[in-house]
Coordinates of C-alpha atoms and ligand atoms in Angstrom, one line a residue:
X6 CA 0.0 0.0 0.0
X7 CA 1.4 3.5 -0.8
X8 CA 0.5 5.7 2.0
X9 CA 0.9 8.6 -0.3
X10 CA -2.3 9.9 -1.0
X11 CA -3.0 10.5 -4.9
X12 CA -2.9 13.8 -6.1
X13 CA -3.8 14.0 -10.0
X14 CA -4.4 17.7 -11.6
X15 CA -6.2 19.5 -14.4
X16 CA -4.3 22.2 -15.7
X17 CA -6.1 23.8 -18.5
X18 CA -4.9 27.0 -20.2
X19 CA -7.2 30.0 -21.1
X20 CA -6.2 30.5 -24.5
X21 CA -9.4 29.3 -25.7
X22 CA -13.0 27.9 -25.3
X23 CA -12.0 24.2 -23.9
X24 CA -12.8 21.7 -26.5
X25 CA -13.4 18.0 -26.6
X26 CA -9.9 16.5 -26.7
X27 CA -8.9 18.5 -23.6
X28 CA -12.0 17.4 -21.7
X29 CA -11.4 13.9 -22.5
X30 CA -7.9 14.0 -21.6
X31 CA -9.0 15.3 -18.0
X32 CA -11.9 12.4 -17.7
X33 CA -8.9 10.4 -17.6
X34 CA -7.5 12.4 -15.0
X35 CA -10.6 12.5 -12.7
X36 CA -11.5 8.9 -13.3
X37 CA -7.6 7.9 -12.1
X38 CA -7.9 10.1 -9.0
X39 CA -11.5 8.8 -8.0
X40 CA -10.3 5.2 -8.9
X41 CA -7.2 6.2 -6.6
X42 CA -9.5 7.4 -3.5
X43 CA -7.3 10.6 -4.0
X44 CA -7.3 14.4 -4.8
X45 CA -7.9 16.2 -7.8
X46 CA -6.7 19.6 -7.9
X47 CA -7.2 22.3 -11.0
X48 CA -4.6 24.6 -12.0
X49 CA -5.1 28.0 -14.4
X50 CA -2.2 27.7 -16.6
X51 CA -2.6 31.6 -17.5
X52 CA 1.5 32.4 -18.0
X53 CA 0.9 33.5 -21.7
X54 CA -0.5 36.9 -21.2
X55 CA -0.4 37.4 -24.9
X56 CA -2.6 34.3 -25.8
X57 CA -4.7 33.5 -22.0
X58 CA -7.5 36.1 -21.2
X59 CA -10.1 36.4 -17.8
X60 CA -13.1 35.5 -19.9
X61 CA -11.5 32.4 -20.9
X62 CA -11.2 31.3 -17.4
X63 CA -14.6 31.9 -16.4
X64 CA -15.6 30.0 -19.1
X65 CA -13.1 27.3 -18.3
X66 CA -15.0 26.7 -14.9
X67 CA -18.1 26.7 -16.4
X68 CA -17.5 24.4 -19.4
X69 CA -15.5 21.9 -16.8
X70 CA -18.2 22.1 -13.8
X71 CA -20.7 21.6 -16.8
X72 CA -18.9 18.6 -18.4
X73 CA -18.6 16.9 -15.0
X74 CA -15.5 17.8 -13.3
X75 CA -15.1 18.3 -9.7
X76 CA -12.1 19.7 -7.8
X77 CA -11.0 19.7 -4.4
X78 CA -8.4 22.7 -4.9
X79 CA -8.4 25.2 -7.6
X80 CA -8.3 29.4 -8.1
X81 CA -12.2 29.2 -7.4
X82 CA -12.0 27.3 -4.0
X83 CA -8.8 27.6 -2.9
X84 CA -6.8 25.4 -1.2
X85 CA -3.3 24.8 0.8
X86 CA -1.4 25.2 -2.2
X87 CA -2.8 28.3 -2.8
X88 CA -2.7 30.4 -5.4
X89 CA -3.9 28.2 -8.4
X90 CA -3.4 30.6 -10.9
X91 CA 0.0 30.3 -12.2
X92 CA 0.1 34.5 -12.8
X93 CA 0.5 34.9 -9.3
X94 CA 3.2 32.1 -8.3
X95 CA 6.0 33.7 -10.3
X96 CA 7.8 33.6 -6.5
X97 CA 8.0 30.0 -7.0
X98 CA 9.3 30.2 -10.4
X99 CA 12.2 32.1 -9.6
X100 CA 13.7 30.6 -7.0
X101 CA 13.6 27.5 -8.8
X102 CA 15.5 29.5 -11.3
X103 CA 17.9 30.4 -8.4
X104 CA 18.7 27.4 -8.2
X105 CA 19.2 26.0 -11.7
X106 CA 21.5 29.0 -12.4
X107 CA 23.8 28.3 -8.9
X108 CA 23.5 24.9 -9.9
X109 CA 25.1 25.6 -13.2
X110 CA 22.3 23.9 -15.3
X111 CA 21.0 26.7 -17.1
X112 CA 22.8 29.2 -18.9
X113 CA 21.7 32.8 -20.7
X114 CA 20.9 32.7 -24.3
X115 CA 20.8 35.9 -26.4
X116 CA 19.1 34.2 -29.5
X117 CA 16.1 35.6 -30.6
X118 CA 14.3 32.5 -31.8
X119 CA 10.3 31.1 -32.7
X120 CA 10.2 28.6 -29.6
X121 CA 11.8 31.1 -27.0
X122 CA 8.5 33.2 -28.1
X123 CA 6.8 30.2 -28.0
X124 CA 7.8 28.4 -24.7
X125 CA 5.4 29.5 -22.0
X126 CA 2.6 27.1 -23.9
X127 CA 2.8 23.7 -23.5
X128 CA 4.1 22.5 -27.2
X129 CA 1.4 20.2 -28.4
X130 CA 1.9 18.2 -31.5
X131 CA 3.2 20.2 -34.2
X132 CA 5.0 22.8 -32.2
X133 CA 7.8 21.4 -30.2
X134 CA 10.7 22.9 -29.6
X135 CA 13.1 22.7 -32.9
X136 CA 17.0 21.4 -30.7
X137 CA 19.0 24.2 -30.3
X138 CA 22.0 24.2 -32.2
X139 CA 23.8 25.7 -28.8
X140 CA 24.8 29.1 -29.5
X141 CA 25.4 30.6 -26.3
X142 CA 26.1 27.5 -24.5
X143 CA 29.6 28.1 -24.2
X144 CA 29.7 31.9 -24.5
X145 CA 30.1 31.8 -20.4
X146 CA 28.1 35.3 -20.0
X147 CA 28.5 35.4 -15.9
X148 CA 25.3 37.0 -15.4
X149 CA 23.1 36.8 -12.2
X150 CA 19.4 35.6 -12.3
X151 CA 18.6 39.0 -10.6
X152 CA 20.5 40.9 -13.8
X153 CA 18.5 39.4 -16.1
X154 CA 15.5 39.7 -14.4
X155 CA 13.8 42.5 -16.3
X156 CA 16.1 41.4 -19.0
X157 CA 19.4 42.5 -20.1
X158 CA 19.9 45.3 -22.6
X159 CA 22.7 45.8 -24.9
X160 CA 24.4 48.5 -22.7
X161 CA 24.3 46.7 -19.4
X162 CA 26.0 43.6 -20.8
X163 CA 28.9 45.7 -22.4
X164 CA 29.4 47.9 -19.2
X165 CA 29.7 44.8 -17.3
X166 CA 31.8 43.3 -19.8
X167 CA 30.0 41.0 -21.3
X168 CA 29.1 39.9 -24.4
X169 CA 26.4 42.2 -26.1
X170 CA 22.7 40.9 -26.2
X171 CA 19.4 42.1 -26.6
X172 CA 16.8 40.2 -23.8
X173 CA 18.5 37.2 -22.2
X174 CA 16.1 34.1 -22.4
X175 CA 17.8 31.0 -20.1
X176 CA 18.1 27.5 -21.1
X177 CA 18.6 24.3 -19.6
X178 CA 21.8 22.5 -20.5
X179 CA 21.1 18.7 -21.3
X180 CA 23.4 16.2 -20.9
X181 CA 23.8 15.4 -24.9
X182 CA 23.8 11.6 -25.6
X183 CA 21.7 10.3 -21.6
X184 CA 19.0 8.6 -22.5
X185 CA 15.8 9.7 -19.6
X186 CA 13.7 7.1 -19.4
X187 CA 10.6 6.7 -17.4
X188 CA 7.6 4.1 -16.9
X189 CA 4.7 5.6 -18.7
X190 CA 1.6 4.1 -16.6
X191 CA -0.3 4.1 -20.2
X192 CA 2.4 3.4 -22.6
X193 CA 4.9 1.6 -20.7
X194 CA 8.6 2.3 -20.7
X195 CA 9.7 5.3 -22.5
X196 CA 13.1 6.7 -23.6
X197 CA 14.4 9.7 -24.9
X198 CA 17.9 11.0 -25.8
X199 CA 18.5 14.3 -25.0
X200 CA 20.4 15.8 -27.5
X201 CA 18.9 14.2 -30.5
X202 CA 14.9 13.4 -29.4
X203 CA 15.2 17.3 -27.4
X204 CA 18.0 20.2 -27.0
X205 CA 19.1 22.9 -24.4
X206 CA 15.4 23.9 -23.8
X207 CA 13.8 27.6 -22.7
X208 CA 13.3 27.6 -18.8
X209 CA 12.4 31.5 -18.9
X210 CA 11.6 34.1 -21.8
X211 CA 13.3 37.3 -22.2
X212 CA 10.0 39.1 -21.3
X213 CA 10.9 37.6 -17.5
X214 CA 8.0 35.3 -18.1
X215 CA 9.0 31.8 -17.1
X216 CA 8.7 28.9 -19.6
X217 CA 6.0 26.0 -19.1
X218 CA 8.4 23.4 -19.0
X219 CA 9.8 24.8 -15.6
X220 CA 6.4 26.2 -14.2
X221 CA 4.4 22.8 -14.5
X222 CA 7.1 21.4 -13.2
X223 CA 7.5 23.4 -10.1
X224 CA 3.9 23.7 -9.6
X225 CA 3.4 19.8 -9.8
X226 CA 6.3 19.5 -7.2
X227 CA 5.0 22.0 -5.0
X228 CA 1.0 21.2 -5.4
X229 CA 2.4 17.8 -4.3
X230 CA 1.1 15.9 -7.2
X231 CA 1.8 12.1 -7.2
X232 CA 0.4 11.9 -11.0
X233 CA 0.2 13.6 -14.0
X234 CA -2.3 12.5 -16.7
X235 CA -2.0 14.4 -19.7
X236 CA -1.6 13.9 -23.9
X237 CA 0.7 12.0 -25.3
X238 CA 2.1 14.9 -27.5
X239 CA 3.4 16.1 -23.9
X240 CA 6.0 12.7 -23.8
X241 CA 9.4 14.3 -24.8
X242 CA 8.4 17.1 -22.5
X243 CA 7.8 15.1 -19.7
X244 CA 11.5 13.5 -20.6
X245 CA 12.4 17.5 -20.3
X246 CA 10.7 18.1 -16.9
X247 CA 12.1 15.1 -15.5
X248 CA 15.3 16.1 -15.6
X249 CA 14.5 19.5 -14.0
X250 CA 12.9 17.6 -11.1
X251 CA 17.0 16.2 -11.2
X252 CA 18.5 18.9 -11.4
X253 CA 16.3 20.5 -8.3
X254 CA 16.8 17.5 -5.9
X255 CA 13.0 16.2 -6.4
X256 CA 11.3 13.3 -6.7
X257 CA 9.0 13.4 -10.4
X258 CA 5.6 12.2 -10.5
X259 CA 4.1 8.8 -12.0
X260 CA 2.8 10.1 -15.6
X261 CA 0.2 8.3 -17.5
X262 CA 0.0 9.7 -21.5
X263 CA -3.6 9.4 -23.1
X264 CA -3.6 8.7 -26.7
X265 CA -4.5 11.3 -28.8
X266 CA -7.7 11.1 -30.4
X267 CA -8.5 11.4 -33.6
X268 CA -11.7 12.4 -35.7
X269 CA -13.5 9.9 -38.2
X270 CA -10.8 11.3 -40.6
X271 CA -8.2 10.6 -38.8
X272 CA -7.5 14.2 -37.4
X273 CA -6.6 15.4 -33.8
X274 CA -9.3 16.7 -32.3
X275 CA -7.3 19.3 -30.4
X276 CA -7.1 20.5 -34.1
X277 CA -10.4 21.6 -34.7
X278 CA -11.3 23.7 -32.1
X279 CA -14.0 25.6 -32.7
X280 CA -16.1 23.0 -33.6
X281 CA -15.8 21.1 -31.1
X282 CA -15.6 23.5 -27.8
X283 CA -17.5 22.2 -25.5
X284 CA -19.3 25.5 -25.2
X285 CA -20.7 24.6 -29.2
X286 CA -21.5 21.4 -28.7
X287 CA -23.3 22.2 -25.4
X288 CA -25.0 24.7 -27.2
X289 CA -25.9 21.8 -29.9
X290 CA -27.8 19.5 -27.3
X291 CA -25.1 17.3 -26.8
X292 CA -24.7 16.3 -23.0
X293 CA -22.0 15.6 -21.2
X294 CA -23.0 11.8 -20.8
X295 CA -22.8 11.4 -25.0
X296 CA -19.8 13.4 -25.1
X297 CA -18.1 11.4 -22.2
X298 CA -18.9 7.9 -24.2
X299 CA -18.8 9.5 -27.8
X300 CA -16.4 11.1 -30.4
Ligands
LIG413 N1 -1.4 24.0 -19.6 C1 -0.9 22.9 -20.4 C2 -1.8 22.6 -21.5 O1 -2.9 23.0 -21.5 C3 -0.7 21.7 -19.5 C4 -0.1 20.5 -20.0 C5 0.3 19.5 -19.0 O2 -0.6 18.7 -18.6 O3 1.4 19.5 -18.5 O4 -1.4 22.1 -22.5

């Protein structure tokens, strides 16, 4: 018997209406924790102010309530883990960043590139990040979290003697040719090599807004989360987390990775969104019951 109690979480982003493919993935997620006797805690995954906005996350708490979902923490309710809204746990995220940076794992990157813009959504199929070719790995810039943490103009750097940059992103430094492996409680075991499967990876943007690999991370770890259920598309990033929950001195999860699922034509569903939010289909007579059994 594990005297652990489970923890599972739903950690939805506001970007959008919800649709069917995330609220399928999270069934999975709710069954798991009720099979489990356990806890099942929702997290607002709002780091992208560009792309998250409010009235997405009342909707969110709607569509999920509506769908079936209940939670026993969340930014509604509260909880001891409080706040759930990753927009106000930025604390958190730094001194995990602290700690990377005295650690040596991460290191300043001056590139201006698509998936450092990208990097505080979770990269779903199709827009992973591309492996760094490792510019600024060995460029040595001696710069302190703190100096960055506004980011770093051109000026500063070369008054400090540094080489010149625009805004400093910081990525984590992989240990080219390890495979990480992990038992999938889905899909069994799983390997990845970093270096080749992922690269050097964004841990924080140069618009001092931390990346999602390092916030779910440090959320799941502090929400105290035993499992995390999510898509399969999420697989080499759970390789990625896993060896941030290394480099910190933590334990990771369990994961379970649900298959994606595919339309009648073979396309993910997370694809077409608009027709199949859940706030459409609701609004089409379809109830949750159908939608729980049903494509
Ligand atoms: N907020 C992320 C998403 O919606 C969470 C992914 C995860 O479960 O780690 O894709």
């Amino acid at each position: 018997m594990n005297p652990i109690k489970y923890r599972g979480r739903l950690a939805p982003s506001p970007t959008g209406f919800l649709h069917l493919g995330h609220a399928k993935t999270f069934w999975v997620a709710q069954q798991r924790a009720r099979a489990a006797g356990g806890e099942l805690i929702l997290r607002n995954e709002d780091l992208d102010a560009a792309r998250c906005q409010p009235e997405f996350v009342a909707a969110m708490i709607e569509d999920l309530r509506w769908f079936g979902f209940k939670w026993s923490e969340g930014p509604d309710s509260g909880g001891p883990f409080a706040p759930y809204n990753q927009s106000e746990r930025f604390s958190f995220y730094r001194t995990a960043l602290e700690k990377l940076r005295a650690g040596n794992f991460i290191y300043p990157c001056s590139c201006s590139r698509k998936d450092i813009q990208q990097s505080a959504s979770a990269p779903h199929a199709g827009d992973d990040e591309l492996i760094y070719p490792g510019t600024c790995r060995e460029r040595g810039y001696k710069l302190s979290v703190e100096s960055c943490k506004l980011g770093v103009r051109e000026n500063e750097l070369a008054a400090s003697n540094q080489q010149p940059a625009t805004k400093i992103s910081w990525r984590f430094r992989v240990p080219d040719g390890e495979t990480i492996s992990f038992g999938d409680k889905n899909f069994g075991e799983q390997r990845f090599v970093a270096g080749k499967d992922f690269g050097d990876f964004v841990v924080w943007r140069p618009d001092d807004v931390p990346a999602y690999q390092l916030a779910c991370m440090v959320d799941d770890a502090a929400m105290q989360i035993t499992e995390v259920v999510r898509g399969a598309d999420l697989l080499v990033s759970t390789a990625r987390q896993i060896l941030l929950y290394r480099a910190l001195g933590l334990m990771p999860p369990d994961f379970y990775h649900c298959a994606l699922i595919l339309d009648e034509s073979g396309q993910r569903l997370a694809k077409r969104h608009d027709a199949l939010s859940l706030r459409q289909l609701r609004a089409a007579g379809k109830t949750p019951d159908f939608l729980r059994e049903n494509k």
